[in-house]
């Protein structure tokens, strides 16, 4: 396996674009209506080692007699680069586009309309604030109803006159003063301020009156545009890391333009994502607990703005039963309401899937809108799963990736075409034939595009056809697990009206088909926006790159008629399946018995001429996150190189209820390690084509923690490991992590701001860490560390590196001085993939 071949494969899978946001405009004509969908895409480009972003417009024409039925989808318009834009947003009525961009060290606010650039303000030169926030935690760009004002969040300016008073002595005194920030990936965020732009006079002002112990963000205009809703994170006595943490103390506030501020939510809660209904009557937001798990199942609250009363629309789901809604774990899109302000749409983890859901405010019924079936007939049922392996087999000695969007018809060697001024009817392009106009759009599980290959990437593979997996040999049946599986999508949708919640279950008493899930076209549905009742979603699966689709919010009892706007340039012939795993009785959690978990198995169609396929165990970080059955360029790249991958959602992953998350508290290094090993043994037993003698473990952060644990606790099972920024010694990490609260919680200790480490706590953390098993590790270890990691200090990996090197164990360390915890720079990701693939090939 040559480095050039590996780099070419990674360039192919990582260069596929993905939609990241969308906006819908509607033009109401006398008969049909025209909907214009503007999608923003992200694409990795390896020659410049950068991420490109571009816009593309799609024009949809409705039926004359039914405005909620699409008759024609015109070919998409040209791709227009928007790289360099920090934030953008469309005004609600006239469709003006506000853009905050960075150029030559200055941040500019631009207002565009159909005639070109209407206004431009140099925010840096105005010097009313510091840098504008463009992150997902604080950042926002909100238009007022009158479209004369804009809201955004920026760093508060230091008082220059105070700094220079007394002849400059104060400035010299404070120039080395430590300034707190909000941790990993938010190192330049310290004192955010809400900023208001008056477009009529071209003035910028900072909204005063925010409580001094609060950092504001996620701001939006209240009805009437005379006051502002915002989320405020409490930063006293000191700031804790905010990214990937939904457990930070915060509240919903309302402040008017005169500076009068009031808190609208309860105390000692964590809240986020305020979303105003189209009629201006209701504000919804997410709510969770403070401290405890860093990520959790959230409730959805609704605030009646007239009465001031708050009620729960969706509660926390503790333990979902088979086929039930599994809870809300993810941020809401900025537009998530139906036009009648009675229904809310959102995406969320659901076991090993990511689903699209609707909740009706009147009935509080949750309905699944995902349609993950291919047009082919349902596959035959497989035999019942085999019994779990005997305990003797389990005994042992004592996320990054960026998504992809639709390919541009223009060569990357050429400059982008001029922006089409938001034309509603772009000219047809011969490279993009219009999709089928019929109500039922047919999809192939392996569509192949005729788009010519990019000069930057290797040519696309030849057309693939799905390879059916033969039924597994029959084994003695087990009694059903405590939580029956809910991820089979092979049964047709029932006729309306739908049940309270529908997950496309098999008929009662029948076993799911675990032989192959590839016929289920999409394992992940991510909602980008809902506007004018038109939902825009990004769908994908392990063998199908991101696909842009649209469908109207259904009436009660109706199913969604989905239309595909942009197919990926290629799909792949990997087979994939979802496994449901129940731990044996001796591995049950005494406080939370009866929990199960799952995994997604991805296999190449032809394992490079070998009889059995090496298995790479890919473990997600968090630990409270998820590996859904979605497109993942690392998974796809390794599968294309001939490896099978098992992505494990151990107990504690999102999508299985709050009890599953809580079960991991105090059990790290034990329960999660056993779950991963149980999933591996289950996969090996159910698929005889996997090679049990060639196992590898890879993962990042907590996934790297588990990968290293597997090497130490099961030294005879694994032949190689690759870990990115792994937690190695929780005791030594305590004083260096930006989320010190999680370090205590994960080990089973209560946290408070005034916590002082004790010998008991440090001993427990050490005992739960991979470093305690370092002397038993035999397999070669590849470590990839970010020099700017604030979450898991790179000295964690260095600690293992020295421990292994001192014992003569094979170890290799890659150091990325300019990267952080996610190792998300494009050049870093290429380097990590290349070295990981070579390391696996060398030692497997």
PDB file of C-alpha atoms in Angstrom, residues 492-733:
ATOM      1  CA  UNK A 492     -43.294  -0.320   4.595  1.00  0.00           C
ATOM      2  CA  UNK A 493     -44.818   2.733   6.244  1.00  0.00           C
ATOM      3  CA  UNK A 494     -48.250   2.071   7.751  1.00  0.00           C
ATOM      4  CA  UNK A 495     -51.248   3.831   6.268  1.00  0.00           C
ATOM      5  CA  UNK A 496     -52.340   7.070   7.932  1.00  0.00           C
ATOM      6  CA  UNK A 497     -52.994   8.090  10.581  1.00  0.00           C
ATOM      7  CA  UNK A 498     -49.481   7.501  11.917  1.00  0.00           C
ATOM      8  CA  UNK A 499     -48.865   6.214  15.423  1.00  0.00           C
ATOM      9  CA  UNK A 500     -47.624   8.487  18.194  1.00  0.00           C
ATOM     10  CA  UNK A 501     -44.127   7.635  17.112  1.00  0.00           C
ATOM     11  CA  UNK A 502     -43.012   5.538  14.183  1.00  0.00           C
ATOM     12  CA  UNK A 503     -39.564   4.111  13.631  1.00  0.00           C
ATOM     13  CA  UNK A 504     -40.389   1.659  10.852  1.00  0.00           C
ATOM     14  CA  UNK A 505     -40.409  -1.334  13.152  1.00  0.00           C
ATOM     15  CA  UNK A 506     -40.681  -4.923  12.080  1.00  0.00           C
ATOM     16  CA  UNK A 507     -43.905  -6.716  12.936  1.00  0.00           C
ATOM     17  CA  UNK A 508     -44.185  -7.830  16.528  1.00  0.00           C
ATOM     18  CA  UNK A 509     -42.286 -10.942  17.402  1.00  0.00           C
ATOM     19  CA  UNK A 510     -40.144 -10.928  14.264  1.00  0.00           C
ATOM     20  CA  UNK A 511     -36.380 -10.515  14.377  1.00  0.00           C
ATOM     21  CA  UNK A 512     -34.699  -7.686  12.504  1.00  0.00           C
ATOM     22  CA  UNK A 513     -32.600  -8.354   9.450  1.00  0.00           C
ATOM     23  CA  UNK A 514     -29.038  -7.911  10.668  1.00  0.00           C
ATOM     24  CA  UNK A 515     -27.386  -9.297   7.557  1.00  0.00           C
ATOM     25  CA  UNK A 516     -27.268  -6.008   5.644  1.00  0.00           C
ATOM     26  CA  UNK A 517     -28.667  -2.516   6.156  1.00  0.00           C
ATOM     27  CA  UNK A 518     -27.374  -1.194   2.827  1.00  0.00           C
ATOM     28  CA  UNK A 519     -30.850  -1.326   1.308  1.00  0.00           C
ATOM     29  CA  UNK A 520     -31.852   1.353   3.800  1.00  0.00           C
ATOM     30  CA  UNK A 521     -30.638   4.262   1.754  1.00  0.00           C
ATOM     31  CA  UNK A 522     -30.142   6.843   4.523  1.00  0.00           C
ATOM     32  CA  UNK A 523     -29.107   6.244   8.118  1.00  0.00           C
ATOM     33  CA  UNK A 524     -28.854   9.951   8.950  1.00  0.00           C
ATOM     34  CA  UNK A 525     -31.318  12.833   8.421  1.00  0.00           C
ATOM     35  CA  UNK A 526     -30.045  16.278   9.370  1.00  0.00           C
ATOM     36  CA  UNK A 527     -32.503  19.173   9.205  1.00  0.00           C
ATOM     37  CA  UNK A 528     -30.976  22.332   7.711  1.00  0.00           C
ATOM     38  CA  UNK A 529     -34.039  24.599   7.750  1.00  0.00           C
ATOM     39  CA  UNK A 530     -37.839  24.772   7.606  1.00  0.00           C
ATOM     40  CA  UNK A 531     -39.277  27.838   5.882  1.00  0.00           C
ATOM     41  CA  UNK A 532     -42.638  28.268   4.141  1.00  0.00           C
ATOM     42  CA  UNK A 533     -43.300  24.712   5.380  1.00  0.00           C
ATOM     43  CA  UNK A 534     -40.549  23.415   3.088  1.00  0.00           C
ATOM     44  CA  UNK A 535     -38.020  21.259   4.937  1.00  0.00           C
ATOM     45  CA  UNK A 536     -34.469  21.090   3.585  1.00  0.00           C
ATOM     46  CA  UNK A 537     -32.454  18.132   4.873  1.00  0.00           C
ATOM     47  CA  UNK A 538     -29.051  16.528   4.413  1.00  0.00           C
ATOM     48  CA  UNK A 539     -29.270  12.734   4.190  1.00  0.00           C
ATOM     49  CA  UNK A 540     -26.424  10.233   4.150  1.00  0.00           C
ATOM     50  CA  UNK A 541     -25.354   6.728   5.106  1.00  0.00           C
ATOM     51  CA  UNK A 542     -21.985   4.958   5.427  1.00  0.00           C
ATOM     52  CA  UNK A 543     -21.947   4.271   1.668  1.00  0.00           C
ATOM     53  CA  UNK A 544     -23.926   7.315   0.453  1.00  0.00           C
ATOM     54  CA  UNK A 545     -22.309  10.767   0.772  1.00  0.00           C
ATOM     55  CA  UNK A 546     -24.437  13.767   1.809  1.00  0.00           C
ATOM     56  CA  UNK A 547     -27.522  14.275  -0.331  1.00  0.00           C
ATOM     57  CA  UNK A 548     -29.716  17.403  -0.425  1.00  0.00           C
ATOM     58  CA  UNK A 549     -33.457  16.671  -0.192  1.00  0.00           C
ATOM     59  CA  UNK A 550     -36.660  18.661   0.337  1.00  0.00           C
ATOM     60  CA  UNK A 551     -40.186  17.881   1.459  1.00  0.00           C
ATOM     61  CA  UNK A 552     -43.173  19.794   2.806  1.00  0.00           C
ATOM     62  CA  UNK A 553     -44.306  19.560   6.413  1.00  0.00           C
ATOM     63  CA  UNK A 554     -47.055  16.926   6.239  1.00  0.00           C
ATOM     64  CA  UNK A 555     -50.628  17.320   7.359  1.00  0.00           C
ATOM     65  CA  UNK A 556     -51.819  15.056  10.154  1.00  0.00           C
ATOM     66  CA  UNK A 557     -51.977  11.465   8.956  1.00  0.00           C
ATOM     67  CA  UNK A 558     -49.924  12.073   5.802  1.00  0.00           C
ATOM     68  CA  UNK A 559     -46.395  11.004   4.889  1.00  0.00           C
ATOM     69  CA  UNK A 560     -43.754  13.335   3.462  1.00  0.00           C
ATOM     70  CA  UNK A 561     -43.147  13.197  -0.276  1.00  0.00           C
ATOM     71  CA  UNK A 562     -39.383  13.709  -0.445  1.00  0.00           C
ATOM     72  CA  UNK A 563     -37.610  15.122  -3.511  1.00  0.00           C
ATOM     73  CA  UNK A 564     -33.856  14.908  -4.063  1.00  0.00           C
ATOM     74  CA  UNK A 565     -32.297  18.173  -5.236  1.00  0.00           C
ATOM     75  CA  UNK A 566     -28.685  17.086  -5.454  1.00  0.00           C
ATOM     76  CA  UNK A 567     -27.337  13.555  -5.531  1.00  0.00           C
ATOM     77  CA  UNK A 568     -23.706  12.997  -4.493  1.00  0.00           C
ATOM     78  CA  UNK A 569     -21.233  12.671  -7.351  1.00  0.00           C
ATOM     79  CA  UNK A 570     -20.737   9.018  -6.416  1.00  0.00           C
ATOM     80  CA  UNK A 571     -21.724   6.381  -3.911  1.00  0.00           C
ATOM     81  CA  UNK A 572     -19.715   3.386  -2.773  1.00  0.00           C
ATOM     82  CA  UNK A 573     -20.267  -0.339  -2.716  1.00  0.00           C
ATOM     83  CA  UNK A 574     -19.653  -0.807   1.008  1.00  0.00           C
ATOM     84  CA  UNK A 575     -22.156  -2.960   2.824  1.00  0.00           C
ATOM     85  CA  UNK A 576     -23.248  -1.839   6.274  1.00  0.00           C
ATOM     86  CA  UNK A 577     -25.466  -3.122   9.012  1.00  0.00           C
ATOM     87  CA  UNK A 578     -26.595  -2.114  12.467  1.00  0.00           C
ATOM     88  CA  UNK A 579     -26.004  -4.400  15.431  1.00  0.00           C
ATOM     89  CA  UNK A 580     -27.964  -4.303  18.676  1.00  0.00           C
ATOM     90  CA  UNK A 581     -26.012  -5.671  21.608  1.00  0.00           C
ATOM     91  CA  UNK A 582     -27.198  -6.587  25.113  1.00  0.00           C
ATOM     92  CA  UNK A 583     -24.576  -7.026  27.853  1.00  0.00           C
ATOM     93  CA  UNK A 584     -24.584 -10.344  29.752  1.00  0.00           C
ATOM     94  CA  UNK A 585     -25.920 -10.384  33.297  1.00  0.00           C
ATOM     95  CA  UNK A 586     -22.500 -10.055  34.901  1.00  0.00           C
ATOM     96  CA  UNK A 587     -21.852  -6.828  32.949  1.00  0.00           C
ATOM     97  CA  UNK A 588     -25.161  -5.172  33.793  1.00  0.00           C
ATOM     98  CA  UNK A 589     -25.088  -1.836  35.583  1.00  0.00           C
ATOM     99  CA  UNK A 590     -26.582  -2.383  39.041  1.00  0.00           C
ATOM    100  CA  UNK A 591     -28.139   1.107  39.124  1.00  0.00           C
ATOM    101  CA  UNK A 592     -29.392   1.008  35.528  1.00  0.00           C
ATOM    102  CA  UNK A 593     -30.056  -2.639  34.609  1.00  0.00           C
ATOM    103  CA  UNK A 594     -31.554  -3.756  31.319  1.00  0.00           C
ATOM    104  CA  UNK A 595     -29.785  -1.246  29.062  1.00  0.00           C
ATOM    105  CA  UNK A 596     -28.514  -2.287  25.653  1.00  0.00           C
ATOM    106  CA  UNK A 597     -26.322  -0.538  23.104  1.00  0.00           C
ATOM    107  CA  UNK A 598     -25.355  -0.860  19.455  1.00  0.00           C
ATOM    108  CA  UNK A 599     -22.802  -0.561  16.679  1.00  0.00           C
ATOM    109  CA  UNK A 600     -22.578   0.084  12.948  1.00  0.00           C
ATOM    110  CA  UNK A 601     -20.513  -2.381  10.899  1.00  0.00           C
ATOM    111  CA  UNK A 602     -19.151  -1.197   7.526  1.00  0.00           C
ATOM    112  CA  UNK A 603     -17.455  -3.656   5.176  1.00  0.00           C
ATOM    113  CA  UNK A 604     -15.696  -3.282   1.828  1.00  0.00           C
ATOM    114  CA  UNK A 605     -17.178  -5.250  -1.033  1.00  0.00           C
ATOM    115  CA  UNK A 606     -13.909  -6.982  -1.867  1.00  0.00           C
ATOM    116  CA  UNK A 607     -11.207  -7.123   0.821  1.00  0.00           C
ATOM    117  CA  UNK A 608      -8.261  -6.817  -1.584  1.00  0.00           C
ATOM    118  CA  UNK A 609      -8.223 -10.469  -2.581  1.00  0.00           C
ATOM    119  CA  UNK A 610      -8.082 -11.784   0.966  1.00  0.00           C
ATOM    120  CA  UNK A 611     -10.369 -14.450   2.356  1.00  0.00           C
ATOM    121  CA  UNK A 612     -11.083 -12.658   5.623  1.00  0.00           C
ATOM    122  CA  UNK A 613     -11.257  -8.947   6.324  1.00  0.00           C
ATOM    123  CA  UNK A 614      -9.258  -7.182   9.062  1.00  0.00           C
ATOM    124  CA  UNK A 615     -11.524  -5.341  11.508  1.00  0.00           C
ATOM    125  CA  UNK A 616     -10.830  -1.803  12.729  1.00  0.00           C
ATOM    126  CA  UNK A 617     -12.759  -0.922  15.889  1.00  0.00           C
ATOM    127  CA  UNK A 618     -13.573   2.798  15.532  1.00  0.00           C
ATOM    128  CA  UNK A 619     -14.653   4.349  18.865  1.00  0.00           C
ATOM    129  CA  UNK A 620     -16.317   7.752  19.225  1.00  0.00           C
ATOM    130  CA  UNK A 621     -15.217  10.332  21.777  1.00  0.00           C
ATOM    131  CA  UNK A 622     -17.304  12.349  24.137  1.00  0.00           C
ATOM    132  CA  UNK A 623     -18.098   9.947  25.717  1.00  0.00           C
ATOM    133  CA  UNK A 624     -21.661  11.282  25.462  1.00  0.00           C
ATOM    134  CA  UNK A 625     -21.873  11.450  21.674  1.00  0.00           C
ATOM    135  CA  UNK A 626     -22.814   9.030  18.903  1.00  0.00           C
ATOM    136  CA  UNK A 627     -21.676   7.277  15.738  1.00  0.00           C
ATOM    137  CA  UNK A 628     -24.853   7.318  13.615  1.00  0.00           C
ATOM    138  CA  UNK A 629     -25.129   5.357  10.399  1.00  0.00           C
ATOM    139  CA  UNK A 630     -24.020   8.375   8.356  1.00  0.00           C
ATOM    140  CA  UNK A 631     -21.285   9.343   5.924  1.00  0.00           C
ATOM    141  CA  UNK A 632     -17.857   9.513   7.561  1.00  0.00           C
ATOM    142  CA  UNK A 633     -14.820  10.145   5.367  1.00  0.00           C
ATOM    143  CA  UNK A 634     -12.432   8.267   7.672  1.00  0.00           C
ATOM    144  CA  UNK A 635     -14.701   5.225   7.670  1.00  0.00           C
ATOM    145  CA  UNK A 636     -15.196   5.425   3.904  1.00  0.00           C
ATOM    146  CA  UNK A 637     -11.483   5.866   3.225  1.00  0.00           C
ATOM    147  CA  UNK A 638     -10.435   2.890   5.341  1.00  0.00           C
ATOM    148  CA  UNK A 639     -13.209   0.725   3.890  1.00  0.00           C
ATOM    149  CA  UNK A 640     -12.052   1.647   0.401  1.00  0.00           C
ATOM    150  CA  UNK A 641      -8.563   0.496   1.403  1.00  0.00           C
ATOM    151  CA  UNK A 642      -9.962  -2.924   2.355  1.00  0.00           C
ATOM    152  CA  UNK A 643     -10.652  -2.653   6.097  1.00  0.00           C
ATOM    153  CA  UNK A 644     -13.949  -3.415   7.830  1.00  0.00           C
ATOM    154  CA  UNK A 645     -14.941  -0.914  10.522  1.00  0.00           C
ATOM    155  CA  UNK A 646     -17.052  -1.370  13.633  1.00  0.00           C
ATOM    156  CA  UNK A 647     -18.310   1.936  15.070  1.00  0.00           C
ATOM    157  CA  UNK A 648     -19.513   1.227  18.594  1.00  0.00           C
ATOM    158  CA  UNK A 649     -22.178   3.173  20.498  1.00  0.00           C
ATOM    159  CA  UNK A 650     -21.426   1.885  23.979  1.00  0.00           C
ATOM    160  CA  UNK A 651     -23.671   2.555  26.992  1.00  0.00           C
ATOM    161  CA  UNK A 652     -23.330   6.267  27.672  1.00  0.00           C
ATOM    162  CA  UNK A 653     -23.740   7.234  24.001  1.00  0.00           C
ATOM    163  CA  UNK A 654     -26.521   9.617  23.024  1.00  0.00           C
ATOM    164  CA  UNK A 655     -29.658   8.251  21.397  1.00  0.00           C
ATOM    165  CA  UNK A 656     -30.403   5.550  23.977  1.00  0.00           C
ATOM    166  CA  UNK A 657     -32.054   7.648  26.712  1.00  0.00           C
ATOM    167  CA  UNK A 658     -30.833   9.545  29.745  1.00  0.00           C
ATOM    168  CA  UNK A 659     -30.424   6.386  31.832  1.00  0.00           C
ATOM    169  CA  UNK A 660     -27.854   5.098  29.363  1.00  0.00           C
ATOM    170  CA  UNK A 661     -25.910   8.356  29.687  1.00  0.00           C
ATOM    171  CA  UNK A 662     -26.051   8.298  33.488  1.00  0.00           C
ATOM    172  CA  UNK A 663     -24.995   4.651  33.630  1.00  0.00           C
ATOM    173  CA  UNK A 664     -21.460   5.581  32.556  1.00  0.00           C
ATOM    174  CA  UNK A 665     -20.860   8.036  35.408  1.00  0.00           C
ATOM    175  CA  UNK A 666     -18.199   6.493  37.637  1.00  0.00           C
ATOM    176  CA  UNK A 667     -17.847   3.498  35.276  1.00  0.00           C
ATOM    177  CA  UNK A 668     -15.388   4.829  32.695  1.00  0.00           C
ATOM    178  CA  UNK A 669     -12.529   2.464  31.947  1.00  0.00           C
ATOM    179  CA  UNK A 670     -14.726  -0.502  32.850  1.00  0.00           C
ATOM    180  CA  UNK A 671     -18.301  -0.520  31.521  1.00  0.00           C
ATOM    181  CA  UNK A 672     -17.450   1.275  28.274  1.00  0.00           C
ATOM    182  CA  UNK A 673     -14.391  -0.918  27.663  1.00  0.00           C
ATOM    183  CA  UNK A 674     -16.429  -4.096  28.188  1.00  0.00           C
ATOM    184  CA  UNK A 675     -19.179  -2.780  25.915  1.00  0.00           C
ATOM    185  CA  UNK A 676     -16.740  -2.186  23.069  1.00  0.00           C
ATOM    186  CA  UNK A 677     -15.215  -5.636  23.509  1.00  0.00           C
ATOM    187  CA  UNK A 678     -18.693  -7.198  23.648  1.00  0.00           C
ATOM    188  CA  UNK A 679     -19.615  -5.452  20.400  1.00  0.00           C
ATOM    189  CA  UNK A 680     -16.421  -6.737  18.762  1.00  0.00           C
ATOM    190  CA  UNK A 681     -17.125 -10.321  19.795  1.00  0.00           C
ATOM    191  CA  UNK A 682     -20.731  -9.994  18.630  1.00  0.00           C
ATOM    192  CA  UNK A 683     -19.615  -8.756  15.204  1.00  0.00           C
ATOM    193  CA  UNK A 684     -17.044 -11.558  14.890  1.00  0.00           C
ATOM    194  CA  UNK A 685     -19.619 -14.204  15.759  1.00  0.00           C
ATOM    195  CA  UNK A 686     -22.260 -12.851  13.397  1.00  0.00           C
ATOM    196  CA  UNK A 687     -19.928 -12.341  10.448  1.00  0.00           C
ATOM    197  CA  UNK A 688     -17.488 -15.201   9.733  1.00  0.00           C
ATOM    198  CA  UNK A 689     -15.766 -13.115   7.037  1.00  0.00           C
ATOM    199  CA  UNK A 690     -14.164 -10.872   9.691  1.00  0.00           C
ATOM    200  CA  UNK A 691     -10.695 -11.911  10.797  1.00  0.00           C
ATOM    201  CA  UNK A 692     -10.490 -12.232  14.625  1.00  0.00           C
ATOM    202  CA  UNK A 693      -6.706 -12.403  14.424  1.00  0.00           C
ATOM    203  CA  UNK A 694      -6.396  -8.967  12.824  1.00  0.00           C
ATOM    204  CA  UNK A 695      -8.091  -6.464  15.114  1.00  0.00           C
ATOM    205  CA  UNK A 696      -7.186  -2.785  15.426  1.00  0.00           C
ATOM    206  CA  UNK A 697      -8.523  -0.058  17.728  1.00  0.00           C
ATOM    207  CA  UNK A 698      -8.697   3.621  16.745  1.00  0.00           C
ATOM    208  CA  UNK A 699     -10.376   6.668  18.254  1.00  0.00           C
ATOM    209  CA  UNK A 700      -9.987  10.221  19.493  1.00  0.00           C
ATOM    210  CA  UNK A 701     -10.350  11.830  22.926  1.00  0.00           C
ATOM    211  CA  UNK A 702     -12.477   9.383  24.963  1.00  0.00           C
ATOM    212  CA  UNK A 703     -12.363   7.096  21.926  1.00  0.00           C
ATOM    213  CA  UNK A 704      -8.562   7.140  22.202  1.00  0.00           C
ATOM    214  CA  UNK A 705      -8.933   6.509  25.934  1.00  0.00           C
ATOM    215  CA  UNK A 706     -10.955   3.356  25.139  1.00  0.00           C
ATOM    216  CA  UNK A 707      -8.653   2.245  22.322  1.00  0.00           C
ATOM    217  CA  UNK A 708      -5.677   2.336  24.703  1.00  0.00           C
ATOM    218  CA  UNK A 709      -7.712   0.576  27.399  1.00  0.00           C
ATOM    219  CA  UNK A 710      -8.474  -2.251  24.976  1.00  0.00           C
ATOM    220  CA  UNK A 711      -4.756  -2.715  24.347  1.00  0.00           C
ATOM    221  CA  UNK A 712      -4.071  -2.932  28.067  1.00  0.00           C
ATOM    222  CA  UNK A 713      -7.079  -4.958  29.195  1.00  0.00           C
ATOM    223  CA  UNK A 714      -7.141  -7.324  26.188  1.00  0.00           C
ATOM    224  CA  UNK A 715      -3.482  -7.410  25.126  1.00  0.00           C
ATOM    225  CA  UNK A 716      -3.838 -10.692  23.206  1.00  0.00           C
ATOM    226  CA  UNK A 717      -6.757  -9.466  21.095  1.00  0.00           C
ATOM    227  CA  UNK A 718      -5.497  -6.314  19.378  1.00  0.00           C
ATOM    228  CA  UNK A 719      -2.556  -6.021  17.022  1.00  0.00           C
ATOM    229  CA  UNK A 720      -2.382  -2.246  16.529  1.00  0.00           C
ATOM    230  CA  UNK A 721      -3.797   1.043  17.810  1.00  0.00           C
ATOM    231  CA  UNK A 722      -4.063   4.647  16.571  1.00  0.00           C
ATOM    232  CA  UNK A 723      -5.233   7.307  19.046  1.00  0.00           C
ATOM    233  CA  UNK A 724      -5.857  11.030  18.563  1.00  0.00           C
ATOM    234  CA  UNK A 725      -5.460  13.265  21.629  1.00  0.00           C
ATOM    235  CA  UNK A 726      -6.344  10.412  24.002  1.00  0.00           C
ATOM    236  CA  UNK A 727      -7.011  10.702  27.722  1.00  0.00           C
ATOM    237  CA  UNK A 728      -4.218   8.598  29.254  1.00  0.00           C
ATOM    238  CA  UNK A 729      -4.088   9.615  32.913  1.00  0.00           C
ATOM    239  CA  UNK A 730      -7.218  11.249  34.309  1.00  0.00           C
ATOM    240  CA  UNK A 731      -5.393  12.170  37.510  1.00  0.00           C
ATOM    241  CA  UNK A 732      -2.721  14.271  35.795  1.00  0.00           C
ATOM    242  CA  UNK A 733      -5.318  15.726  33.402  1.00  0.00           C
TER     243      UNK A 733
END
